[in-house]
Each structure stands twice: as structure tokens, then as C-alpha cells.
PDB file of C-alpha atoms in Angstrom:
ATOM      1  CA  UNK A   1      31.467 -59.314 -12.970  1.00  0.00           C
ATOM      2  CA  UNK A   2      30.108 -58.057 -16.168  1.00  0.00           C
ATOM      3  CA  UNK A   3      26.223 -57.826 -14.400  1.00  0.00           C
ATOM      4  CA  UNK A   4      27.746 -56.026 -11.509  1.00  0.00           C
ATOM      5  CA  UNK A   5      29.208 -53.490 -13.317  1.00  0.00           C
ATOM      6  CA  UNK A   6      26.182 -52.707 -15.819  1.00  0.00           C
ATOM      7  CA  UNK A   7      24.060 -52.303 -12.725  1.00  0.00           C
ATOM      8  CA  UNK A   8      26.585 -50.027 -11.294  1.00  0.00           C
ATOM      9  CA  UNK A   9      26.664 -47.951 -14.514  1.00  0.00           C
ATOM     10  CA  UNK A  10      22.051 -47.904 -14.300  1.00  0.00           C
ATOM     11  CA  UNK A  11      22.645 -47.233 -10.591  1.00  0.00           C
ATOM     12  CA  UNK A  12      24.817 -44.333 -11.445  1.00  0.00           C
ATOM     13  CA  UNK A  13      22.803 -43.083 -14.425  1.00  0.00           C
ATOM     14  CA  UNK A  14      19.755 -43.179 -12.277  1.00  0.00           C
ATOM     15  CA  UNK A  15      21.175 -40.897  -9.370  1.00  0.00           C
ATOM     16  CA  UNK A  16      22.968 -38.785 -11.860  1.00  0.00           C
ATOM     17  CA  UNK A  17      19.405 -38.310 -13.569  1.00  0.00           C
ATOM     18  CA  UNK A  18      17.345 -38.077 -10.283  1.00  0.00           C
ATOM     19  CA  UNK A  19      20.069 -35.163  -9.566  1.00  0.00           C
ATOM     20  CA  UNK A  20      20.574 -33.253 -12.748  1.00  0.00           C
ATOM     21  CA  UNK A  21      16.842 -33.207 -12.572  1.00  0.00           C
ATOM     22  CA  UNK A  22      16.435 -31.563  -9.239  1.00  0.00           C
ATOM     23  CA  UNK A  23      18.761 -29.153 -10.049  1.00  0.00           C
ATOM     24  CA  UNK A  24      17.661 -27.791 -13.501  1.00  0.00           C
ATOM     25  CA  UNK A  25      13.699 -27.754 -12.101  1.00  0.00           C
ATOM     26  CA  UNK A  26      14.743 -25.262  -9.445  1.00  0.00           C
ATOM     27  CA  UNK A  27      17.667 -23.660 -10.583  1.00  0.00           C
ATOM     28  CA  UNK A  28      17.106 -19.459 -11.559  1.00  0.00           C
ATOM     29  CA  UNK A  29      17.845 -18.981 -15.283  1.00  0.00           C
ATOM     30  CA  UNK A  30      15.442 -15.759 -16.103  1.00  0.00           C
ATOM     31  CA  UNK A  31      11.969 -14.158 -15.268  1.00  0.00           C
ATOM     32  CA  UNK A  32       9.713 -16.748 -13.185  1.00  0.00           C
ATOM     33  CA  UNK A  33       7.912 -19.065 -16.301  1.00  0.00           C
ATOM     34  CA  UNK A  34      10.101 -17.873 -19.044  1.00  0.00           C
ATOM     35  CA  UNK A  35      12.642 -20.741 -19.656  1.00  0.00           C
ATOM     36  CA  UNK A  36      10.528 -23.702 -21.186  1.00  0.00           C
ATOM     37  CA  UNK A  37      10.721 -27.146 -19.516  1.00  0.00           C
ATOM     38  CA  UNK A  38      12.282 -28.621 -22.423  1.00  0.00           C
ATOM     39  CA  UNK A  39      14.717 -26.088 -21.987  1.00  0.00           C
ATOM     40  CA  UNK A  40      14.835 -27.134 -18.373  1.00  0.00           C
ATOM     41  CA  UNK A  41      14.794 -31.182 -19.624  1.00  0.00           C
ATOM     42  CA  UNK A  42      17.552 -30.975 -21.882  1.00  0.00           C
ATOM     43  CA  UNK A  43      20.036 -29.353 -19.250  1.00  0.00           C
ATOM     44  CA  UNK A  44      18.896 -32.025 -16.893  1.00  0.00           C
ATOM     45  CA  UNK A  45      19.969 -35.004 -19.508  1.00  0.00           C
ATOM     46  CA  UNK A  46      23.160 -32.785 -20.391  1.00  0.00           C
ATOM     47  CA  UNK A  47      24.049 -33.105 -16.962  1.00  0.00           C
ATOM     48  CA  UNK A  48      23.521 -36.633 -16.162  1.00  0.00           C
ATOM     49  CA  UNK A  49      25.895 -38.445 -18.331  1.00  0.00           C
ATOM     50  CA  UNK A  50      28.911 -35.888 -16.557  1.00  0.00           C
ATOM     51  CA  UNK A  51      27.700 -36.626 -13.198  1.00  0.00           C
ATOM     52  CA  UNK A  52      26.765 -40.696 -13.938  1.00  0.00           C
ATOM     53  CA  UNK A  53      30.637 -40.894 -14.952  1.00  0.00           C
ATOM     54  CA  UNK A  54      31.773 -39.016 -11.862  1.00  0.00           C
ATOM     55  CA  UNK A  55      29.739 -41.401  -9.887  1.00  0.00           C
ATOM     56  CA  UNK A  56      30.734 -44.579 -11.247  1.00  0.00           C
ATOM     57  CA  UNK A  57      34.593 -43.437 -11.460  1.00  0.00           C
ATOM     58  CA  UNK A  58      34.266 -42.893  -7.502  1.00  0.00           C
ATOM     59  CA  UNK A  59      33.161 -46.500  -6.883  1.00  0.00           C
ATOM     60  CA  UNK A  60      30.561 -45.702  -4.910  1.00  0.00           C
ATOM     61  CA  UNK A  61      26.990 -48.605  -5.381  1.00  0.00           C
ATOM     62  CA  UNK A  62      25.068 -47.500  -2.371  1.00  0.00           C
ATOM     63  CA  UNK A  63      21.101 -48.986  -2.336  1.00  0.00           C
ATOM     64  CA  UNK A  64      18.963 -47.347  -4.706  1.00  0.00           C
ATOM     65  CA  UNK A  65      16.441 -45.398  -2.451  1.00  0.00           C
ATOM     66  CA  UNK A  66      18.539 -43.461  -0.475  1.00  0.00           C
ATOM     67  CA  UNK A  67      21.129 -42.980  -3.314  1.00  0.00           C
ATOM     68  CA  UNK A  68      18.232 -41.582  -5.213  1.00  0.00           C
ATOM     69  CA  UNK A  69      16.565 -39.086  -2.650  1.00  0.00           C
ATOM     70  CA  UNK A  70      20.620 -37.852  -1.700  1.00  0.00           C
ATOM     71  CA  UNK A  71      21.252 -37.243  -5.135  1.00  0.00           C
ATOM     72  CA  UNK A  72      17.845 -35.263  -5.532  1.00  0.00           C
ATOM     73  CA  UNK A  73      18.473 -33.720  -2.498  1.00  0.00           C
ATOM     74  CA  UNK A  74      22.225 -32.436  -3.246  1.00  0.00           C
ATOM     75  CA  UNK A  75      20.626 -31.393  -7.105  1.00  0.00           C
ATOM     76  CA  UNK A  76      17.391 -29.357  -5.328  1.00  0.00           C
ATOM     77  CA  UNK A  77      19.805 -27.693  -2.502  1.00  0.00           C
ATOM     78  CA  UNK A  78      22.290 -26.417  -5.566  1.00  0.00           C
ATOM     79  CA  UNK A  79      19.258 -25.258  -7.310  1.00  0.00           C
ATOM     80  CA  UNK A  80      17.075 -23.607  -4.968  1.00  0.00           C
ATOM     81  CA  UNK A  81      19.856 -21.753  -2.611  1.00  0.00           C
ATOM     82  CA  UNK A  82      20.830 -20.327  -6.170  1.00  0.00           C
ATOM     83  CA  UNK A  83      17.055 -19.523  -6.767  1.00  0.00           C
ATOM     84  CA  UNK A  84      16.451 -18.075  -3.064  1.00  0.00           C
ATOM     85  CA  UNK A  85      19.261 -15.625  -3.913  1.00  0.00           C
ATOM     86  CA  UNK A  86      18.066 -14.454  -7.032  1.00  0.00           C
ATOM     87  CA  UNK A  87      14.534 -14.021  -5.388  1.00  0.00           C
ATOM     88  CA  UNK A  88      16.171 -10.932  -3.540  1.00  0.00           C
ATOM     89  CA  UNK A  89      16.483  -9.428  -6.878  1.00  0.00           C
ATOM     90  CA  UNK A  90      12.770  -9.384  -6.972  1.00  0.00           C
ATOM     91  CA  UNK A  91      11.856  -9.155  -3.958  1.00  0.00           C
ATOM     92  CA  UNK A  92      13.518  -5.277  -3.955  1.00  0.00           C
ATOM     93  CA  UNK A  93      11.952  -4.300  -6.851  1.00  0.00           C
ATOM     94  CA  UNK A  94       8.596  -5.652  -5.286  1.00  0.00           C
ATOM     95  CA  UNK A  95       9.470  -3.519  -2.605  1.00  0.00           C
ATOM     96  CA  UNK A  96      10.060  -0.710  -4.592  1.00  0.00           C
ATOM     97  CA  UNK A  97       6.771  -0.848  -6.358  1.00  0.00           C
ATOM     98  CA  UNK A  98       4.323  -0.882  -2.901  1.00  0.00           C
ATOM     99  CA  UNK A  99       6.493   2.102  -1.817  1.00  0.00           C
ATOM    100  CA  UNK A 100       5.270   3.711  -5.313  1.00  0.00           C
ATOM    101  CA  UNK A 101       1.557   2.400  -4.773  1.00  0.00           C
ATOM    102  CA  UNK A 102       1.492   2.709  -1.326  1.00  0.00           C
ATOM    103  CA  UNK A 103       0.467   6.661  -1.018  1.00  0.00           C
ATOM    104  CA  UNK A 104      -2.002   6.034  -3.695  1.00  0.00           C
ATOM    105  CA  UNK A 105      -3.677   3.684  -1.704  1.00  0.00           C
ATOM    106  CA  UNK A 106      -3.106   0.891  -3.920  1.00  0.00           C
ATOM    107  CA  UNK A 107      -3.474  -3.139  -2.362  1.00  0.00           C
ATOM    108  CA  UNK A 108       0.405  -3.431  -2.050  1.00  0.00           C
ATOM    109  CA  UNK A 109      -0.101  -7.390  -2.146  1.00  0.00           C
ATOM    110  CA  UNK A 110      -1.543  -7.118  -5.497  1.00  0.00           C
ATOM    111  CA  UNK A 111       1.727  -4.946  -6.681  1.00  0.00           C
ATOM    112  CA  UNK A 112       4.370  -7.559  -5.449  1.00  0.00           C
ATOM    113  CA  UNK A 113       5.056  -8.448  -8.780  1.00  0.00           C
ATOM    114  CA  UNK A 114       4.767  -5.267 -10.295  1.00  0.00           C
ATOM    115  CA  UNK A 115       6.750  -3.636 -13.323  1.00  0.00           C
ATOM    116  CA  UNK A 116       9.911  -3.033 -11.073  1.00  0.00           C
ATOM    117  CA  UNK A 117      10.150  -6.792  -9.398  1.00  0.00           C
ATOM    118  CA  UNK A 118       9.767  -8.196 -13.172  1.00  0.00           C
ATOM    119  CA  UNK A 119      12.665  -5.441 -14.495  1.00  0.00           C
ATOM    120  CA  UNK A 120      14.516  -6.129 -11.080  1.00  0.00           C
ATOM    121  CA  UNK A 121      14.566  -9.862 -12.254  1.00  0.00           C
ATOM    122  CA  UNK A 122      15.618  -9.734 -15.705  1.00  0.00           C
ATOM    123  CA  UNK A 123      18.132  -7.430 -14.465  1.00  0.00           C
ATOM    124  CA  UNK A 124      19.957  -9.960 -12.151  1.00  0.00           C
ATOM    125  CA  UNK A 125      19.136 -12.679 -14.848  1.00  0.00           C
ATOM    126  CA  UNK A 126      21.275 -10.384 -17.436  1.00  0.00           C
ATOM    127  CA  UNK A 127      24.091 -10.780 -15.015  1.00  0.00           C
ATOM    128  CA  UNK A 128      23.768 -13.589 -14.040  1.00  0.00           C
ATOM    129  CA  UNK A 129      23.713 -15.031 -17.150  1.00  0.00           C
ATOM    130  CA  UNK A 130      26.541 -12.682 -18.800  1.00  0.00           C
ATOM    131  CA  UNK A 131      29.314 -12.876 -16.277  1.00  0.00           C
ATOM    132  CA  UNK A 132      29.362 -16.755 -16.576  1.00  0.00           C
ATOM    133  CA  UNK A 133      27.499 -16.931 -12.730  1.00  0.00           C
ATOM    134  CA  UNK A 134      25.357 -19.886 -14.223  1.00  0.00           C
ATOM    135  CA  UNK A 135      28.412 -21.438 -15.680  1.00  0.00           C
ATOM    136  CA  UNK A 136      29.968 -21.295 -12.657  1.00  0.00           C
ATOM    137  CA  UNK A 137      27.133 -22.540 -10.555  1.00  0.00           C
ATOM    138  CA  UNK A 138      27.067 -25.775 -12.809  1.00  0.00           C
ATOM    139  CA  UNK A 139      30.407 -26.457 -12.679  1.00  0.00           C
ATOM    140  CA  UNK A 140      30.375 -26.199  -8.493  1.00  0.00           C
ATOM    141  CA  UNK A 141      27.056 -28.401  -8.761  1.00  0.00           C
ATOM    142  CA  UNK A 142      28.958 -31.271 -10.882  1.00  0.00           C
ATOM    143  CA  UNK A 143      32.063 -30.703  -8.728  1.00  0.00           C
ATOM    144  CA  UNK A 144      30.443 -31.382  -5.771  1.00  0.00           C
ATOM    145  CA  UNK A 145      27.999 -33.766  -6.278  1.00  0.00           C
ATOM    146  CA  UNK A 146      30.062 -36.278  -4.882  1.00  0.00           C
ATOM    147  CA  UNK A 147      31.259 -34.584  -1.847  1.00  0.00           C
ATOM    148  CA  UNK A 148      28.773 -32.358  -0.528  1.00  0.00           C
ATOM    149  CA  UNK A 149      26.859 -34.235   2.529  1.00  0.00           C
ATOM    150  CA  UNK A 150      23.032 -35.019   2.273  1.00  0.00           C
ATOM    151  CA  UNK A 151      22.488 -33.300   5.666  1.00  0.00           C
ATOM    152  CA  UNK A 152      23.575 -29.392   4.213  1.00  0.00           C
ATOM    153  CA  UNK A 153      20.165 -27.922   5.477  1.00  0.00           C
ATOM    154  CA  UNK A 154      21.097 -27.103   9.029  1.00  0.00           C
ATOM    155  CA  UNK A 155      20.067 -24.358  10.831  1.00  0.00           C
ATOM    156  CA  UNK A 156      23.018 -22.308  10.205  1.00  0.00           C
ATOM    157  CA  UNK A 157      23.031 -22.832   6.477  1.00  0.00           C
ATOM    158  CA  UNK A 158      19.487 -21.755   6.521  1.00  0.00           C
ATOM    159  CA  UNK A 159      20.139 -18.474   8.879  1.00  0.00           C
ATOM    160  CA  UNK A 160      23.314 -17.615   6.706  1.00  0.00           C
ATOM    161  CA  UNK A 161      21.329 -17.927   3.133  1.00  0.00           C
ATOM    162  CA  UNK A 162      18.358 -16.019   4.482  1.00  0.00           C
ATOM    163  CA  UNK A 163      20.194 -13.342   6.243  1.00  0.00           C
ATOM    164  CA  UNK A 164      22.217 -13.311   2.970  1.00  0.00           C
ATOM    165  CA  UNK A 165      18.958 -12.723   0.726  1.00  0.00           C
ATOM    166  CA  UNK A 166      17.640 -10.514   2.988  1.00  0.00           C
ATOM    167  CA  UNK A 167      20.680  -7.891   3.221  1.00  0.00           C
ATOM    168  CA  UNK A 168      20.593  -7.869  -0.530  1.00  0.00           C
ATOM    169  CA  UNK A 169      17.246  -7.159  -0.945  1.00  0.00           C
ATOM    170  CA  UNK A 170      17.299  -4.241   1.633  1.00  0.00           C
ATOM    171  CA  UNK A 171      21.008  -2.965  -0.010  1.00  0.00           C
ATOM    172  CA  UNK A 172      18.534  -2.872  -3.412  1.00  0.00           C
ATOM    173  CA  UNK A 173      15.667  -1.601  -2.827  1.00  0.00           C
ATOM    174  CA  UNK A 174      16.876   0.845   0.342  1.00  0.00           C
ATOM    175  CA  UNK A 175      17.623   4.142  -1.111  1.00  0.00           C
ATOM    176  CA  UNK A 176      13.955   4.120  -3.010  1.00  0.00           C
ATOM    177  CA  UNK A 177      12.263   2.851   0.348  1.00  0.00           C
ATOM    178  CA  UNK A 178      14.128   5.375   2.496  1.00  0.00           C
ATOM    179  CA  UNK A 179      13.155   8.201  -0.190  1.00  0.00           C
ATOM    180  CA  UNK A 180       9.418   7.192   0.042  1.00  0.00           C
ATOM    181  CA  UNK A 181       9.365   7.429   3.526  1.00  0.00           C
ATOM    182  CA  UNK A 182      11.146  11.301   3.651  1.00  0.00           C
ATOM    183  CA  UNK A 183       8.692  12.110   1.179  1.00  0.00           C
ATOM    184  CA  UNK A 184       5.963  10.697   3.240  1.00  0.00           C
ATOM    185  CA  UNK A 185       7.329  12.450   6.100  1.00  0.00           C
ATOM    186  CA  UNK A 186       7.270  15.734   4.118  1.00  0.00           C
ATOM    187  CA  UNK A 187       4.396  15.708   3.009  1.00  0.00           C
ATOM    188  CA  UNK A 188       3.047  15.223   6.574  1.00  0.00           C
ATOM    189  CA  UNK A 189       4.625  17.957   7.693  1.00  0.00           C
ATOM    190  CA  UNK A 190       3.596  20.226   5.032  1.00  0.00           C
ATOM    191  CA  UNK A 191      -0.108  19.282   6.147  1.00  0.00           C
ATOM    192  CA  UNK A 192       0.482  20.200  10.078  1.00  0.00           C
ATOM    193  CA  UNK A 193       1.924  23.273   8.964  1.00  0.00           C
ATOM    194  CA  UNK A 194      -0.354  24.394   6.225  1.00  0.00           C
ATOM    195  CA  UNK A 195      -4.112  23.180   7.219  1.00  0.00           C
ATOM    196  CA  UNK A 196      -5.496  24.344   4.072  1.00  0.00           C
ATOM    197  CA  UNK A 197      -2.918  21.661   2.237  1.00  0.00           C
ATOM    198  CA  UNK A 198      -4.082  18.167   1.481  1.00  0.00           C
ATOM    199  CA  UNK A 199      -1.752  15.977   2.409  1.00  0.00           C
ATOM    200  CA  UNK A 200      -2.910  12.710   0.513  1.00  0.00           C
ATOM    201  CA  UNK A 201      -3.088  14.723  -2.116  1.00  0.00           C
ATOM    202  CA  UNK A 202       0.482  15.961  -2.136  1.00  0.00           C
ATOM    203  CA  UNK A 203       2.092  13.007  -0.527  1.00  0.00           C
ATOM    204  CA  UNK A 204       1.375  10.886  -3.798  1.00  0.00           C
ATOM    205  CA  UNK A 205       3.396  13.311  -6.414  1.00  0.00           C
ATOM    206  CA  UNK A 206       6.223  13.711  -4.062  1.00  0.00           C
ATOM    207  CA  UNK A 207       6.724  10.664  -2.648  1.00  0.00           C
ATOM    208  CA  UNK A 208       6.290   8.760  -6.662  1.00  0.00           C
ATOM    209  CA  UNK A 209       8.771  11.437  -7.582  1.00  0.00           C
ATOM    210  CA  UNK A 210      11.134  10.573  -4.305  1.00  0.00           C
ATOM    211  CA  UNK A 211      11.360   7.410  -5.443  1.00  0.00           C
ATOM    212  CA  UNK A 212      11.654   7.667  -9.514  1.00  0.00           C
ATOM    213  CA  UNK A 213      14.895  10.307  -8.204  1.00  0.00           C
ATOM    214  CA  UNK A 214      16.069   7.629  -5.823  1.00  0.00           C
ATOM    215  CA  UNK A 215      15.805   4.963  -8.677  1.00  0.00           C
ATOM    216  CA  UNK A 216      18.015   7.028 -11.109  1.00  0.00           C
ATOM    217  CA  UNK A 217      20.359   7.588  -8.425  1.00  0.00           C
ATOM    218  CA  UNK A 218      20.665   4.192  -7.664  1.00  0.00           C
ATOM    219  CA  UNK A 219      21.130   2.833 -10.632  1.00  0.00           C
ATOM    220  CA  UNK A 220      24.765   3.690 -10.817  1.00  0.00           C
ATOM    221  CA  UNK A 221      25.246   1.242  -8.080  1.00  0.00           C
ATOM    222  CA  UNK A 222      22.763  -1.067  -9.014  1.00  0.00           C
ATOM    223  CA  UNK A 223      25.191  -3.440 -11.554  1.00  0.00           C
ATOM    224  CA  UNK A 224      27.695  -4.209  -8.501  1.00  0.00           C
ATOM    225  CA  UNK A 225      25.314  -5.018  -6.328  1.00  0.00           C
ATOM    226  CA  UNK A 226      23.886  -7.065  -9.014  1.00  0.00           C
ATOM    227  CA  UNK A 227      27.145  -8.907  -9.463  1.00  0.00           C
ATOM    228  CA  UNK A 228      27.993  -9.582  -5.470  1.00  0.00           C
ATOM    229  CA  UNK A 229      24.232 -10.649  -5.846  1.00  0.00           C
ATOM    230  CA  UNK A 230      25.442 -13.339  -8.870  1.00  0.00           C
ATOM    231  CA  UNK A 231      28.521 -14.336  -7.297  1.00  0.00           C
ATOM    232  CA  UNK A 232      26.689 -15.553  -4.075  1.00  0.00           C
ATOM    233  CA  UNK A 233      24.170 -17.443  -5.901  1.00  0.00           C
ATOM    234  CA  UNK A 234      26.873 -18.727  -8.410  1.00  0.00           C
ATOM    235  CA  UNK A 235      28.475 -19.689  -4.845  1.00  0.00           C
ATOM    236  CA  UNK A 236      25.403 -21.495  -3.771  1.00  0.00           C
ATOM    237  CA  UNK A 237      27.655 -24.485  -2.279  1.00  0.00           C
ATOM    238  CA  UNK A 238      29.324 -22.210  -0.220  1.00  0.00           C
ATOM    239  CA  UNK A 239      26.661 -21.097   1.762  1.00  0.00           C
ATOM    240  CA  UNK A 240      25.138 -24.996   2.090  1.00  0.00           C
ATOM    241  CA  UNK A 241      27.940 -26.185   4.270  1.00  0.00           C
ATOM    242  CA  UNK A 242      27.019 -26.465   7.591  1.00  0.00           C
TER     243      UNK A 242
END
């Protein structure tokens, strides 16, 4: 009795490890490469004695390989719906910075993490991070650790998150996009009607401007988009179930 019940507390220690690990290697805390993996480490062993406990409360000894892979699985799933979220964050502001390069002429793949995706980031990381949208993603990953099913990357829970990522990357980064292409527009226009005008010349100033206006204009709805963008990745297990 005493052997089965140590090797249900290493069984559950194991899974809660193999999951707690999964989720703090992939979860978004700040800028891409700025958390430290011991950083990353010691959330992963804060989590696992919490989730080892929940585990071997529930009863639950099923064999060790597929115990293992659904626990990484349920960790990675938390972690990396949360991180394909906050990727829209940067995503926009990469956006934002090819529509400044782009009548310059610039290699727009080279500018996809330019100064605005980085400042985009940090920016959702902020509130993230200072609304208690991390808290609250932990606390949903070590509540449902136990009841979330191994099989929540169907199709649908795929279409939702993208289609979820996607509209809040466009909502960011569409006024400045729409501005650079009016600009563009104008300065086309300007060139028909007045041959003697350059329009590469002119599109560059008006369409960096367009944007830089757009940007300041934006930014006074930039923090609630920010925090609808927090509270859907802080609601990552939301948008797993199929």
C-alpha cells in the first residue's frame, strides 16, 4: 500500500513537472528572449508541486507515457494559445513598420521586427503583466489541468484562435495601414495631375507622416484594445475547447 502510493505521488510529480514545464517554455511573459530560462525554470518547479497535489488528490495513476505527453500537451496548448495571441501585438506593429518602409523602398521582410513590433510588444507585455492577465492565465492553467481533454486542437479551436489573432492584429495596426495607403494614393494622384511632380519622391514624406498622425491618433485607443487583447490570451482555455 505504502509502494503504491509513493509511486502515485513520482507519477504525479512527473506529469505535474512534464506540464508546468511545457507551459512556462511557451508561455508570453515580455519581448521575445528577454525573460531568462531560469526565470522560465523556476515558474515551471513553482508550478509542479500545485499541480502534482491536484493530480494525486483526483486519484487518477494512468501509465506513464501517455500521462506524460497529455500533461505536456495540456501545459504547451495553455502556453502557446496565450503566446499566439500576444504575437498579434507584434505582428501590428510589424505591420506598421513595412507600411513606414515600404515607400522608401525598404526590404519589408527585413523590417518585421522593426522599432514598432518590439514597442508594440512591450506594450501588450505592460498589460498583460499589470492587469493580473498572467495571473489569471496561471490560475486557469492549474485549474484546468485536470479537466481540459488532450484532444483541444481541433479544427475549430484552431480557426477560432487564428481568426481571433488575426482581427486583433488588423483592429491594431488598421488606422496606420489605411493612412499609408491614402497617402500612397495621394501622392499618386498628385503625380497624374502634376507631371513635373515626383511622385516617389513625395509619396515617402507624406505617407511616413500619414502614418506617424495615424499612430498618435490611435494611441488613445490603443490601451483597450490592448486589454481585450490580454483578456483573450489570459482566457487561453476558453478558446481551446473544441
Amino acid at each position: 500500500m505504502t509502494a503504491h502510493l509513493a509511486s502515485g505521488a513520482i507519477l504525479s510529480l512527473v506529469v505535474a513537472l512534464a506540464g508546468a514545464s511545457a507551459f512556462a517554455a511557451t508561455v508570453p511573459w515580455f519581448a521575445s528572449g528577454a525573460i531568462p530560462a531560469a526565470v522560465r525554470a523556476a515558474l515551471a518547479l513553482t508550478l509542479t508541486p500545485l499541480l502534482a497535489g491536484r493530480l494525486q488528490a483526483s486519484h487518477l495513476h494512468p501509465p506513464l507515457l501517455p500521462a506524460l505527453s497529455s500533461g505536456a500537451l495540456i501545459g504547451a496548448s495553455f502556453g502557446l494559445t496565450a503566446a499566439m495571441l500576444a504575437a498579434a501585438a507584434s505582428a501590428a506593429g510589424g505591420a506598421i513598420d513595412n507600411a513606414l518602409a515600404s515607400p522608401l523602398g525598404a526590404d519589408r521582410t527585413a523590417l518585421t521586427r522593426g522599432p514598432l513590433a518590439h514597442l508594440y510588444q512591450i506594450a501588450f507585455s505592460a498589460v498583460f503583466l499589470g492587469s493580473g492577465g498572467f495571473n489569471v492565465l496561471v490560475e486557469r492553467f492549474a485549474d484546468g489541468f485536470l479537466s481540459v481533454p488532450a484532444s483541444i486542437a481541433s479544427p475549430h479551436a484552431l480557426v477560432v484562435l487564428a481568426d481571433t489573432s488575426m482581427r486583433a492584429s488588423l483592429t491594431l495596426a488598421g488606422p496606420s495601414l489605411y493612412a499609408q495607403a491614402l497617402a500612397t494614393a495621394v501622392a499618386g494622384l498628385c503625380a497624374r495631375a502634376l507631371p513635373q511632380v515626383n511622385g516617389m519622391l513625395l509619396a515617402a514624406p507624406l505617407a511616413s507622416t500619414a502614418v506617424l498622425f495615424a499612430l498618435a491618433a490611435g494611441s488613445l485607443f490603443l490601451w483597450p484594445e490592448l486589454v481585450r487583447l490580454s483578456v483573450d490570451a489570459a482566457s487561453a482555455s476558453r478558446l481551446q475547447m473544441p
